[in-house]
Backbone as a printed PyTorch tensor [residue, N CA C, xyz], in Angstrom:
tensor([[[-151.9980,  -34.3840,  -35.7330],
         [-153.0830,  -34.2560,  -34.7580],
         [-152.9030,  -33.0050,  -33.8900]],

        [[-151.6260,  -32.7510,  -33.4860],
         [-151.3550,  -31.5790,  -32.6550],
         [-151.6700,  -30.2880,  -33.4040]],

        [[-151.3380,  -30.2630,  -34.7150],
         [-151.6070,  -29.0690,  -35.5150],
         [-153.1060,  -28.8180,  -35.6220]],

        [[-153.8580,  -29.8880,  -35.8280],
         [-155.3150,  -29.7600,  -35.9320],
         [-155.8940,  -29.2410,  -34.6210]],

        [[-155.3830,  -29.7740,  -33.5030],
         [-155.8500,  -29.3410,  -32.1870],
         [-155.5290,  -27.8660,  -31.9530]],

        [[-154.3270,  -27.4390,  -32.3500],
         [-153.9310,  -26.0380,  -32.1860],
         [-154.8240,  -25.1160,  -33.0010]],

        [[-155.1520,  -25.5280,  -34.2230],
         [-156.0260,  -24.7220,  -35.0800],
         [-157.4140,  -24.5950,  -34.4660]],

        [[-157.9230,  -25.7040,  -33.9260],
         [-159.2450,  -25.6840,  -33.2910],
         [-159.2620,  -24.7420,  -32.0840]],

        [[-158.1750,  -24.7600,  -31.2980],
         [-158.0800,  -23.8720,  -30.1280],
         [-158.0810,  -22.4140,  -30.5690]],

        [[-157.3190,  -22.1040,  -31.6260],
         [-157.2780,  -20.7320,  -32.1360],
         [-158.6490,  -20.2790,  -32.6150]],

        [[-159.3570,  -21.1720,  -33.3000],
         [-160.6930,  -20.8320,  -33.8000],
         [-161.6310,  -20.4990,  -32.6470]],

        [[-161.4770,  -21.2230,  -31.5310],
         [-162.3360,  -20.9960,  -30.3740],
         [-161.9500,  -19.7470,  -29.5920]],

        [[-160.6380,  -19.4600,  -29.5080],
         [-160.1550,  -18.3730,  -28.6530],
         [-160.1990,  -17.0170,  -29.3380]],

        [[-159.8560,  -16.9390,  -30.6160],
         [-159.7320,  -15.6490,  -31.2990],
         [-160.9770,  -14.7760,  -31.2020]],

        [[-162.1820,  -15.3320,  -31.3570],
         [-163.3630,  -14.4610,  -31.2100],
         [-163.4820,  -13.8400,  -29.8280]],

        [[-162.9140,  -14.5050,  -28.8130],
         [-163.0150,  -13.9910,  -27.4510],
         [-162.0650,  -12.8360,  -27.2040]],

        [[-160.9330,  -12.8150,  -27.9220],
         [-159.9320,  -11.7790,  -27.6670],
         [-159.9500,  -10.6670,  -28.7130]],

        [[-160.7790,  -10.7910,  -29.7230],
         [-160.8310,   -9.7450,  -30.7420],
         [-161.5150,   -8.5090,  -30.1750]],

        [[-161.0770,   -7.3340,  -30.5910],
         [-161.6230,   -6.0910,  -30.0650],
         [-162.8640,   -5.6770,  -30.8420]],

        [[-163.7570,   -4.9550,  -30.1650],
         [-164.9480,   -4.4450,  -30.8260],
         [-164.6020,   -3.2890,  -31.7520]],

        [[-163.5830,   -2.5080,  -31.3860],
         [-163.1560,   -1.3940,  -32.2220],
         [-161.7250,   -1.0430,  -31.8770]],

        [[-161.1060,   -0.2820,  -32.7340],
         [-159.7840,    0.2520,  -32.4290],
         [-159.6950,    1.6550,  -32.9980]],

        [[-158.9150,    2.4730,  -32.3120],
         [-158.6890,    3.8410,  -32.7580],
         [-157.1890,    4.0430,  -32.8770]],

        [[-156.7370,    4.5480,  -34.0050],
         [-155.3120,    4.7350,  -34.2380],
         [-154.9350,    6.2000,  -34.0490]],

        [[-154.0540,    6.4440,  -33.0800],
         [-153.5650,    7.8050,  -32.8750],
         [-152.5060,    8.1750,  -33.9090]],

        [[-151.8810,    7.1560,  -34.5090],
         [-150.7870,    7.3130,  -35.4750],
         [-149.4970,    7.7920,  -34.8160]],

        [[-149.5200,    7.9730,  -33.5040],
         [-148.3160,    8.3350,  -32.7650],
         [-148.2360,    7.4350,  -31.5330]],

        [[-147.0750,    7.4200,  -30.9080],
         [-146.8820,    6.6470,  -29.6830],
         [-147.8380,    7.1300,  -28.6020]],

        [[-148.4580,    6.1940,  -27.8930],
         [-149.3570,    6.5320,  -26.7850],
         [-148.5560,    6.5640,  -25.4870]],

        [[-148.6660,    7.6770,  -24.7570],
         [-147.9310,    7.8470,  -23.5100],
         [-148.8010,    7.5960,  -22.2810]],

        [[-150.0920,    7.9280,  -22.3800],
         [-150.9490,    7.8450,  -21.2000],
         [-152.3990,    7.8170,  -21.6540]],

        [[-153.2970,    7.3720,  -20.7770],
         [-154.7290,    7.4530,  -21.0700],
         [-155.5010,    7.5580,  -19.7650]],

        [[-156.7080,    8.0770,  -19.8410],
         [-157.5900,    8.2020,  -18.6820],
         [-159.0310,    7.9510,  -19.1160]],

        [[-159.8370,    7.4560,  -18.1790],
         [-161.2870,    7.3870,  -18.3530],
         [-161.8670,    8.5730,  -17.5930]],

        [[-162.6540,    9.4120,  -18.2700],
         [-163.1570,   10.6300,  -17.6400],
         [-164.4200,   11.1040,  -18.3500]],

        [[-165.1440,   11.9850,  -17.6880],
         [-166.3100,   12.6220,  -18.3070],
         [-165.8530,   13.9720,  -18.8330]],

        [[-165.3930,   13.9630,  -20.0440],
         [-164.7490,   15.1320,  -20.6430],
         [-165.6800,   16.3390,  -20.7620]],

        [[-166.9340,   16.1040,  -21.1500],
         [-167.8400,   17.2170,  -21.4420],
         [-168.9520,   17.3950,  -20.4110]],

        [[-168.8750,   16.6450,  -19.3010],
         [-169.8380,   16.8260,  -18.2270],
         [-171.2370,   16.3460,  -18.5340]],

        [[-171.3750,   15.4090,  -19.4890],
         [-172.7070,   14.9240,  -19.8500],
         [-173.1000,   13.6660,  -19.0880]],

        [[-172.2700,   13.2600,  -18.1310],
         [-172.5610,   12.0700,  -17.3430],
         [-172.1080,   10.7760,  -17.9860]],

        [[-171.5150,   10.8460,  -19.1790],
         [-171.0210,    9.6620,  -19.8740],
         [-169.4950,    9.7040,  -19.9270]],

        [[-168.8870,    8.5510,  -19.7100],
         [-167.4240,    8.4960,  -19.7000],
         [-166.8540,    8.4760,  -21.1090]],

        [[-165.7360,    9.1610,  -21.2600],
         [-164.9580,    9.1200,  -22.4890],
         [-163.5450,    8.6390,  -22.1660]],

        [[-162.7730,    8.3750,  -23.2100],
         [-161.3800,    7.9590,  -23.0530],
         [-160.4890,    9.0760,  -23.5790]],

        [[-159.5900,    9.5530,  -22.7470],
         [-158.5880,   10.5290,  -23.1790],
         [-157.2790,    9.7870,  -23.3980]],

        [[-156.7140,    9.9350,  -24.5870],
         [-155.4780,    9.2370,  -24.9530],
         [-154.4130,   10.2790,  -25.2650]],

        [[-153.2940,   10.2020,  -24.5580],
         [-152.2160,   11.1650,  -24.7390],
         [-151.1250,   10.6340,  -25.6420]],

        [[-150.8220,   11.3800,  -26.6880],
         [-149.7150,   11.0600,  -27.5860],
         [-149.0770,   12.3920,  -27.9810]],

        [[-148.6940,   12.5500,  -29.2370],
         [-148.2220,   13.8640,  -29.6780],
         [-149.3480,   14.8900,  -29.6190]],

        [[-150.5750,   14.3980,  -29.5870],
         [-151.7630,   15.2140,  -29.3780],
         [-152.6290,   14.5140,  -28.3370]],

        [[-153.6410,   15.2110,  -27.8330],
         [-154.5760,   14.5980,  -26.8940],
         [-155.8640,   14.2670,  -27.6390]],

        [[-156.2370,   12.9910,  -27.6240],
         [-157.4120,   12.5100,  -28.3390],
         [-158.5110,   12.1750,  -27.3350]],

        [[-159.7250,   12.6330,  -27.5920],
         [-160.8860,   12.2770,  -26.7790],
         [-161.7640,   11.3580,  -27.6120]],

        [[-162.0040,   10.1510,  -27.0960],
         [-162.7080,    9.1110,  -27.8480],
         [-163.8960,    8.6350,  -27.0260]],

        [[-165.0340,    8.3970,  -27.6870],
         [-166.1560,    7.8190,  -26.9540],
         [-165.9890,    6.3050,  -26.8760]],

        [[-166.9050,    5.6380,  -26.1630],
         [-166.7380,    4.2080,  -25.9230],
         [-167.1180,    3.3500,  -27.1220]],

        [[-167.4690,    3.9890,  -28.2240],
         [-167.6780,    3.2590,  -29.4710],
         [-166.5040,    3.4500,  -30.4240]],

        [[-165.4780,    4.1600,  -29.9580],
         [-164.2810,    4.3370,  -30.7660],
         [-164.3030,    5.5460,  -31.6730]],

        [[-165.2720,    6.4340,  -31.4870],
         [-165.3720,    7.6270,  -32.3310],
         [-164.5670,    8.7770,  -31.7330]],

        [[-163.8280,    9.4680,  -32.5740],
         [-163.0730,   10.6300,  -32.1220],
         [-164.0280,   11.7940,  -31.8890]],

        [[-164.0350,   12.3140,  -30.6600],
         [-164.8780,   13.4610,  -30.3310],
         [-164.1190,   14.7700,  -30.5060]],

        [[-162.8450,   14.7510,  -30.1120],
         [-162.0420,   15.9710,  -30.2280],
         [-160.5680,   15.6040,  -30.1800]],

        [[-159.7710,   16.3520,  -30.9210],
         [-158.3210,   16.2200,  -30.8380],
         [-157.7480,   17.5750,  -30.4800]],

        [[-157.0400,   17.6150,  -29.3580],
         [-156.3930,   18.8450,  -28.9220],
         [-155.0240,   18.9430,  -29.5830]],

        [[-154.7030,   20.1070,  -30.0890],
         [-153.4200,   20.3050,  -30.7710],
         [-152.3110,   20.6080,  -29.7630]],

        [[-152.3180,   19.8580,  -28.6800],
         [-151.2980,   19.9810,  -27.6430],
         [-150.8230,   18.5790,  -27.3000]],

        [[-149.5580,   18.4170,  -26.9420],
         [-149.0490,   17.0770,  -26.6240],
         [-149.6040,   16.5570,  -25.3090]],

        [[-149.7620,   15.2440,  -25.2370],
         [-150.2620,   14.6090,  -24.0220],
         [-149.2970,   13.5760,  -23.4820]],

        [[-148.0050,   13.9320,  -23.3970],
         [-147.0240,   12.9970,  -22.8330],
         [-147.4090,   12.6400,  -21.3970]],

        [[-147.8780,   13.6470,  -20.6790],
         [-148.4190,   13.4570,  -19.3340],
         [-149.5770,   14.4230,  -19.1960]],

        [[-150.6550,   14.0020,  -18.5480],
         [-151.7860,   14.9190,  -18.4210],
         [-152.6530,   14.5550,  -17.2270]],

        [[-153.4720,   15.5170,  -16.8420],
         [-154.4400,   15.3280,  -15.7710],
         [-155.6830,   16.1290,  -16.1410]],

        [[-156.7730,   15.8630,  -15.4390],
         [-158.0590,   16.4650,  -15.7870],
         [-158.7960,   16.8190,  -14.5090]],

        [[-159.2350,   18.0710,  -14.4030],
         [-159.9770,   18.5040,  -13.2220],
         [-160.6030,   19.8600,  -13.5170]],

        [[-161.4090,   20.3400,  -12.5950],
         [-161.9820,   21.6780,  -12.7450],
         [-160.9770,   22.7270,  -12.2780]],

        [[-160.7790,   23.7450,  -13.1020],
         [-159.9680,   24.9060,  -12.7550],
         [-160.8050,   26.1270,  -13.1010]],

        [[-160.9530,   27.0580,  -12.1650],
         [-161.8840,   28.1790,  -12.3510],
         [-163.2850,   27.6560,  -12.7020]],

        [[-163.6880,   26.5290,  -12.0930],
         [-165.0120,   25.9130,  -12.2750],
         [-165.2340,   25.3650,  -13.6790]],

        [[-164.1780,   25.2470,  -14.4730],
         [-164.2830,   24.7430,  -15.8430],
         [-163.4410,   23.4730,  -15.9670]],

        [[-164.0110,   22.4170,  -16.5640],
         [-163.2380,   21.2060,  -16.8140],
         [-162.0160,   21.5480,  -17.6610]],

        [[-160.8510,   21.1470,  -17.1770],
         [-159.6080,   21.5560,  -17.8360],
         [-158.5950,   20.4200,  -17.8280]],

        [[-157.6870,   20.4790,  -18.7970],
         [-156.5720,   19.5440,  -18.8840],
         [-155.2760,   20.2870,  -18.5960]],

        [[-154.4130,   19.6660,  -17.8220],
         [-153.0290,   20.1080,  -17.7550],
         [-152.2400,   19.1030,  -18.5840]],

        [[-151.4470,   19.6230,  -19.5180],
         [-150.7840,   18.7950,  -20.5190],
         [-149.2940,   19.0920,  -20.5390]],

        [[-148.4960,   18.0440,  -20.5900],
         [-147.0550,   18.2120,  -20.6690],
         [-146.5060,   17.6140,  -21.9410]],

        [[-145.5590,   18.3150,  -22.5580],
         [-144.9270,   17.8360,  -23.7820],
         [-143.4280,   18.0480,  -23.7290]],

        [[-142.8240,   18.2730,  -24.8810],
         [-141.3920,   18.5250,  -24.9590],
         [-141.1100,   19.9810,  -24.6150]],

        [[-140.5060,   20.1880,  -23.4530],
         [-140.0530,   21.5160,  -23.0250],
         [-141.1770,   22.5110,  -22.7670]],

        [[-142.4310,   22.0510,  -22.7060],
         [-143.5320,   22.9690,  -22.4230],
         [-144.6440,   22.2510,  -21.6740]],

        [[-145.3350,   23.0220,  -20.8250],
         [-146.5350,   22.5420,  -20.1680],
         [-147.6710,   23.5020,  -20.4460]],

        [[-148.9010,   22.9790,  -20.4540],
         [-150.0550,   23.7860,  -20.8330],
         [-151.2160,   23.5330,  -19.8760]],

        [[-152.0380,   24.5620,  -19.6970],
         [-153.3620,   24.4020,  -19.1050],
         [-154.3670,   24.7830,  -20.1800]],

        [[-155.2810,   23.8550,  -20.4760],
         [-156.2160,   24.0080,  -21.5920],
         [-157.6070,   23.6300,  -21.1060]],

        [[-158.6250,   24.4330,  -21.4370],
         [-159.9750,   24.0390,  -21.0350],
         [-160.5100,   22.9580,  -21.9670]],

        [[-161.6850,   22.4130,  -21.6320],
         [-162.1920,   21.2470,  -22.3590],
         [-162.5920,   21.5660,  -23.7970]],

        [[-162.6930,   22.8410,  -24.1320],
         [-162.9790,   23.2320,  -25.5120],
         [-161.7090,   23.4030,  -26.3420]],

        [[-160.5570,   23.3530,  -25.6710],
         [-159.2910,   23.4990,  -26.3800],
         [-158.6720,   24.8700,  -26.2800]],

        [[-159.2650,   25.7520,  -25.4670],
         [-158.7090,   27.0990,  -25.3000],
         [-157.5470,   27.0620,  -24.3130]],

        [[-156.3910,   27.5420,  -24.7450],
         [-155.2180,   27.5270,  -23.8800],
         [-155.3040,   28.6420,  -22.8480]],

        [[-155.1210,   28.2750,  -21.5780],
         [-155.1410,   29.2420,  -20.4880],
         [-153.7400,   29.7540,  -20.1770]],

        [[-152.7510,   28.8640,  -20.2730],
         [-151.3680,   29.3150,  -20.1830],
         [-150.4350,   28.2620,  -20.7510]],

        [[-149.2320,   28.7070,  -21.0400],
         [-148.1420,   27.8520,  -21.5100],
         [-146.9290,   28.1630,  -20.6520]],

        [[-146.2030,   27.1140,  -20.2300],
         [-145.0580,   27.3480,  -19.3520],
         [-143.8550,   26.5470,  -19.8500]],

        [[-142.6690,   27.1770,  -19.9120],
         [-141.4780,   26.4610,  -20.3980],
         [-140.9430,   25.4800,  -19.3510]],

        [[-140.5750,   24.2940,  -19.8000],
         [-139.9770,   23.2750,  -18.9450],
         [-138.5520,   22.9990,  -19.4110]],

        [[-137.7560,   22.4090,  -18.5370],
         [-136.3510,   22.1680,  -18.8830],
         [-136.1440,   20.8440,  -19.6070]],

        [[-137.2260,   20.1500,  -19.9170],
         [-137.1250,   18.8720,  -20.6140],
         [-138.5130,   18.3420,  -20.9160]],

        [[-138.5730,   17.0740,  -21.2490],
         [-139.8500,   16.4380,  -21.5670],
         [-140.6480,   16.1890,  -20.2940]],

        [[-141.9200,   16.5380,  -20.3160],
         [-142.7720,   16.3380,  -19.1430],
         [-142.9960,   14.8480,  -18.8960]],

        [[-142.7200,   14.4220,  -17.6800],
         [-142.9670,   13.0420,  -17.2720],
         [-144.2590,   12.9240,  -16.4670]],

        [[-144.6250,   14.0040,  -15.7660],
         [-145.8160,   14.0010,  -14.9230],
         [-146.4950,   15.3610,  -15.0230]],

        [[-147.8260,   15.3550,  -14.9320],
         [-148.6120,   16.5900,  -14.9240],
         [-149.8330,   16.3530,  -14.0430]],

        [[-150.1070,   17.2920,  -13.1380],
         [-151.2010,   17.1100,  -12.1810],
         [-151.8900,   18.4330,  -11.8860]],

        [[-153.1560,   18.3350,  -11.4930],
         [-153.9150,   19.4690,  -10.9650],
         [-154.3200,   19.0960,   -9.5450]],

        [[-153.8930,   19.8880,   -8.5600],
         [-154.1910,   19.5970,   -7.1600],
         [-154.4060,   20.9030,   -6.3920]],

        [[-155.2170,   20.8210,   -5.3480],
         [-155.3090,   21.9240,   -4.3900],
         [-154.2950,   21.6260,   -3.2940]],

        [[-153.1180,   22.1940,   -3.4190],
         [-151.9930,   21.8350,   -2.5590],
         [-152.2090,   22.2630,   -1.1150]],

        [[-152.8080,   23.4490,   -0.9120],
         [-152.8790,   24.0150,    0.4370],
         [-154.3010,   24.2210,    0.9490]],

        [[-155.2730,   23.5310,    0.3560],
         [-156.6710,   23.5550,    0.8190],
         [-157.2700,   24.9570,    0.8530]],

        [[-156.9080,   25.7930,   -0.1340],
         [-157.4860,   27.1360,   -0.2010],
         [-158.5730,   27.2250,   -1.2690]],

        [[-158.9890,   26.0580,   -1.7930],
         [-160.0260,   25.9560,   -2.8320],
         [-159.5740,   26.5240,   -4.1730]],

        [[-158.2830,   26.7930,   -4.3190],
         [-157.7190,   27.2340,   -5.5980],
         [-156.6470,   26.2310,   -6.0090]],

        [[-156.8880,   25.5780,   -7.1130],
         [-156.0090,   24.4790,   -7.5050],
         [-154.7140,   24.9820,   -8.1260]],

        [[-153.6610,   24.2190,   -7.8660],
         [-152.3620,   24.4820,   -8.4610],
         [-152.0890,   23.4560,   -9.5610]],

        [[-151.1030,   23.7760,  -10.3840],
         [-150.6930,   22.9090,  -11.4880],
         [-149.2660,   22.4480,  -11.2230]],

        [[-149.0440,   21.1480,  -11.3870],
         [-147.7200,   20.5710,  -11.1470],
         [-147.2160,   19.9080,  -12.4220]],

        [[-145.9850,   20.2130,  -12.7780],
         [-145.2790,   19.5030,  -13.8410],
         [-144.0010,   18.9190,  -13.2530]],

        [[-143.5820,   17.7990,  -13.7910],
         [-142.2770,   17.2510,  -13.4180],
         [-141.6050,   16.6860,  -14.6570]],

        [[-140.3570,   17.0860,  -14.8550],
         [-139.5110,   16.4690,  -15.8670],
         [-138.6530,   15.4230,  -15.1570]],

        [[-137.6710,   14.8970,  -15.8260],
         [-136.8210,   13.8860,  -15.1980],
         [-136.0110,   14.4630,  -14.0460]],

        [[-135.7760,   15.7770,  -14.0700],
         [-134.8680,   16.3640,  -13.0850],
         [-135.4110,   17.6070,  -12.3850]],

        [[-136.7050,   17.9030,  -12.5360],
         [-137.2030,   19.1240,  -11.9080],
         [-138.7100,   19.0450,  -11.6870]],

        [[-139.1570,   19.6090,  -10.5580],
         [-140.5850,   19.7240,  -10.2460],
         [-140.9590,   21.1990,  -10.2950]],

        [[-142.0860,   21.4940,  -10.9390],
         [-142.6000,   22.8570,  -11.0420],
         [-143.9730,   22.9080,  -10.3800]],

        [[-144.1610,   23.8430,   -9.4740],
         [-145.4580,   24.0800,   -8.8590],
         [-145.9220,   25.4700,   -9.2840]],

        [[-147.0370,   25.5220,  -10.0160],
         [-147.5210,   26.7720,  -10.5900],
         [-148.8930,   27.1300,  -10.0330]],

        [[-149.1400,   28.4330,   -9.9400],
         [-150.4950,   28.8960,   -9.6820],
         [-151.3510,   28.6270,  -10.9170]],

        [[-152.6550,   28.6730,  -10.7460],
         [-153.5500,   28.3470,  -11.8610],
         [-153.5270,   29.3920,  -12.9720]],

        [[-152.9290,   30.5600,  -12.7120],
         [-152.7870,   31.5630,  -13.7730],
         [-151.4980,   31.3910,  -14.5740]],

        [[-150.6950,   30.3710,  -14.2050],
         [-149.4740,   30.0850,  -14.9470],
         [-148.2190,   30.6710,  -14.3550]],

        [[-148.3310,   31.4300,  -13.2720],
         [-147.1410,   31.9650,  -12.6050],
         [-146.5030,   30.8900,  -11.7340]],

        [[-145.1820,   30.8780,  -11.7350],
         [-144.4570,   29.8870,  -10.9460],
         [-144.5430,   30.2160,   -9.4630]],

        [[-144.9400,   29.2310,   -8.6790],
         [-144.9500,   29.3770,   -7.2270],
         [-143.6030,   28.9680,   -6.6480]],

        [[-143.1260,   27.7800,   -7.0400],
         [-141.8260,   27.2950,   -6.5850],
         [-141.4110,   26.1390,   -7.4920]],

        [[-140.1110,   25.9100,   -7.5920],
         [-139.6080,   24.7510,   -8.3350],
         [-138.4940,   24.1100,   -7.5190]],

        [[-138.1500,   22.8850,   -7.8860],
         [-137.1310,   22.1450,   -7.1290],
         [-136.4220,   21.1810,   -8.0720]],

        [[-135.1010,   21.2420,   -8.0850],
         [-134.3050,   20.2990,   -8.8660],
         [-134.1130,   19.0080,   -8.0740]],

        [[-134.4880,   17.8910,   -8.6770],
         [-134.2630,   16.5600,   -8.1060],
         [-133.8700,   15.6480,   -9.2580]],

        [[-132.7720,   14.9600,   -9.1300],
         [-132.2540,   14.1490,  -10.2340],
         [-132.9740,   12.8080,  -10.3400]],

        [[-133.2690,   12.4280,  -11.5660],
         [-133.7540,   11.0770,  -11.8460],
         [-135.1450,   10.7740,  -11.3460]],

        [[-136.0820,   11.7110,  -11.5150],
         [-137.4530,   11.4970,  -11.0370],
         [-138.1190,   10.3830,  -11.8380]],

        [[-138.6280,    9.3790,  -11.1230],
         [-139.2860,    8.2400,  -11.7670],
         [-140.7720,    8.1670,  -11.4410]],

        [[-141.1560,    8.7150,  -10.2970],
         [-142.5740,    8.7220,   -9.9230],
         [-142.8010,    9.8410,   -8.9270]],

        [[-143.9780,   10.4690,   -9.0170],
         [-144.3260,   11.5320,   -8.0750],
         [-145.8240,   11.4700,   -7.8020]],

        [[-146.1870,   11.6460,   -6.5520],
         [-147.5950,   11.7200,   -6.1650],
         [-147.7710,   12.8390,   -5.1530]],

        [[-148.9960,   13.3600,   -5.0920],
         [-149.3540,   14.3740,   -4.1000],
         [-150.4970,   13.8300,   -3.2610]],

        [[-150.3200,   13.8240,   -1.9590],
         [-151.3710,   13.3600,   -1.0610],
         [-151.1530,   13.9730,    0.3140]],

        [[-152.2160,   14.0600,    1.0900],
         [-152.1170,   14.6050,    2.4470],
         [-151.8200,   13.4490,    3.3970]],

        [[-150.5520,   13.2200,    3.6630],
         [-150.1450,   12.0730,    4.4750],
         [-150.5320,   12.2470,    5.9350]],

        [[-150.3330,   13.4500,    6.4820],
         [-150.5070,   13.6510,    7.9210],
         [-151.8590,   14.2490,    8.3010]],

        [[-152.7490,   14.4570,    7.3210],
         [-154.1010,   14.9080,    7.6250],
         [-154.2220,   16.3480,    8.0680]],

        [[-153.2320,   17.1910,    7.7250],
         [-153.2870,   18.5940,    8.1500],
         [-153.9290,   19.5040,    7.1080]],

        [[-154.3880,   18.9280,    6.0010],
         [-155.0300,   19.7160,    4.9530],
         [-154.1020,   20.1540,    3.8430]],

        [[-152.7980,   20.0530,    4.0610],
         [-151.8190,   20.3960,    3.0310],
         [-151.2790,   19.1240,    2.3880]],

        [[-151.0560,   19.2010,    1.0820],
         [-150.5220,   18.0570,    0.3570],
         [-149.0220,   17.9120,    0.5950]],

        [[-148.5790,   16.6730,    0.6200],
         [-147.1530,   16.3730,    0.5730],
         [-146.8270,   15.7550,   -0.7860]],

        [[-145.5920,   15.9510,   -1.2160],
         [-145.1020,   15.3550,   -2.4540],
         [-144.2490,   14.1410,   -2.1020]],

        [[-144.5870,   12.9940,   -2.6710],
         [-143.7750,   11.7940,   -2.5070],
         [-143.0820,   11.5520,   -3.8380]],

        [[-141.7640,   11.4350,   -3.7960],
         [-140.9760,   11.4020,   -5.0320],
         [-139.9930,   10.2380,   -4.9950]],

        [[-140.0610,    9.3950,   -6.0160],
         [-139.0510,    8.3560,   -6.2220],
         [-138.0620,    8.8810,   -7.2490]],

        [[-136.7900,    8.9510,   -6.8570],
         [-135.7720,    9.5400,   -7.7340],
         [-134.4060,    8.9800,   -7.3400]],

        [[-133.3650,    9.8340,   -7.4190],
         [-132.0400,    9.3980,   -6.9800],
         [-132.0430,    9.0490,   -5.4940]],

        [[-132.9840,    9.6500,   -4.7610],
         [-133.2880,    9.2840,   -3.3830],
         [-134.8080,    9.2080,   -3.2680]],

        [[-135.2980,    8.7460,   -2.1380],
         [-136.7380,    8.7350,   -1.8980],
         [-137.0750,    9.9300,   -1.0140]],

        [[-137.9290,   10.8210,   -1.5200],
         [-138.2100,   12.0830,   -0.8410],
         [-139.6700,   12.1670,   -0.4010]],

        [[-139.8780,   12.8050,    0.7360],
         [-141.1870,   13.3300,    1.1180],
         [-140.9970,   14.8270,    1.3120]],

        [[-141.7430,   15.6170,    0.5100],
         [-141.5930,   17.0680,    0.4970],
         [-142.8740,   17.7280,    0.9800]],

        [[-142.7470,   18.9280,    1.5440],
         [-143.9390,   19.6580,    1.9570],
         [-144.5560,   20.3820,    0.7630]],

        [[-145.6010,   21.1570,    1.0080],
         [-146.3430,   21.8130,   -0.0700],
         [-145.5140,   22.8530,   -0.8160]],

        [[-144.3930,   23.2630,   -0.2390],
         [-143.4950,   24.2150,   -0.8960],
         [-142.2370,   23.5360,   -1.4390]],

        [[-142.2790,   22.2050,   -1.5230],
         [-141.1960,   21.3810,   -2.0740],
         [-139.9390,   21.3530,   -1.2000]],

        [[-140.0900,   21.6820,    0.0800],
         [-138.9810,   21.5410,    1.0220],
         [-138.9590,   20.1180,    1.5830]],

        [[-137.7620,   19.6450,    1.9350],
         [-137.6400,   18.3020,    2.5000],
         [-138.3740,   18.1960,    3.8320]],

        [[-139.2180,   17.1920,    3.9620],
         [-139.6840,   16.7540,    5.2780],
         [-138.7180,   15.6800,    5.7630]],

        [[-138.4550,   14.7310,    4.8820],
         [-137.3750,   13.7700,    5.1030],
         [-137.0560,   13.0850,    3.7830]],

        [[-135.9150,   12.4370,    3.7530],
         [-135.5530,   11.6330,    2.5930],
         [-134.6270,   10.5220,    3.0580]],

        [[-134.5370,    9.4810,    2.2590],
         [-133.5980,    8.4110,    2.5840],
         [-132.6140,    8.2500,    1.4310]],

        [[-131.4010,    7.9000,    1.7920],
         [-130.3020,    7.8940,    0.8180],
         [-130.2620,    6.5880,    0.0410]],

        [[-131.3240,    6.3210,   -0.6630],
         [-131.3530,    5.1480,   -1.5330],
         [-132.1550,    5.4910,   -2.7720]],

        [[-131.7060,    5.0210,   -3.9140],
         [-132.4280,    5.2840,   -5.1500],
         [-133.7440,    4.5240,   -5.1420]],

        [[-134.8100,    5.1760,   -5.5930],
         [-136.1340,    4.5540,   -5.6000],
         [-136.7210,    4.6140,   -7.0030]],

        [[-137.3860,    3.5400,   -7.4020],
         [-138.0390,    3.4850,   -8.7090],
         [-139.5410,    3.7130,   -8.6070]],

        [[-140.1470,    3.2280,   -7.5330],
         [-141.5950,    3.3620,   -7.3860],
         [-141.9510,    3.2740,   -5.9060]],

        [[-143.2350,    3.4300,   -5.5850],
         [-143.7000,    3.3580,   -4.2030],
         [-145.2100,    3.2020,   -4.2190]],

        [[-145.7710,    2.9080,   -3.0650],
         [-147.2200,    2.7970,   -2.8980],
         [-147.6010,    3.5080,   -1.6160]],

        [[-148.5710,    4.4080,   -1.7040],
         [-149.0860,    5.1110,   -0.5280],
         [-150.4200,    4.4800,   -0.1600]],

        [[-150.5300,    3.9860,    1.0770],
         [-151.7610,    3.3150,    1.4910],
         [-151.8210,    3.2740,    3.0150]],

        [[-152.9990,    2.9720,    3.5400],
         [-153.1640,    2.7630,    4.9810],
         [-153.0140,    1.2660,    5.2360]],

        [[-151.7870,    0.8330,    5.4600],
         [-151.5160,   -0.5970,    5.5550],
         [-151.9630,   -1.2000,    6.8870]],

        [[-152.0440,   -0.3780,    7.9450],
         [-152.3920,   -0.9340,    9.2560],
         [-153.8200,   -0.6080,    9.6830]],

        [[-154.5830,    0.0040,    8.7650],
         [-155.9830,    0.2870,    9.0590],
         [-156.1680,    1.4520,   10.0060]]])
């Protein structure tokens, strides 16, 4: 009786959990985002693996970038929708058509990649982070500043104090808050794995 009941439950539940479609990257997936890749007002899915795959909401491949997407971000750079992409020992800035704007050597595998306007000058910077180093680059690919920090597990950029400049919050061998030039504002001597930035007191 129990077996019959279990079979009946499976028959009822399986149609509810089955997917409408699936897309196989054939490689390990590291990250994904929902974004309007081509500016047509419709959302697409960007999936980062050994390559970056752009998929529509029906599961159709729209474009595959021949660059790794271990970590990536998407924003306008020079008024053009662009991806910053991190892979093994290299970071890239690529426009939405797949044209590479620059390539930059990294000291390891990219764990984080971001596009931000760090200093509110309306010119966005590119950030890469490996496990042990943060790179802050100008949008033309020239290095602005870098900083060695051991054991980076999470990094975010946000304007904590409302002065218009971004701060870097880093969970690593210690917990760091850095200024826009990656200098210490303060840190605490405890290893951190993650964090949450929010207005907890309203």
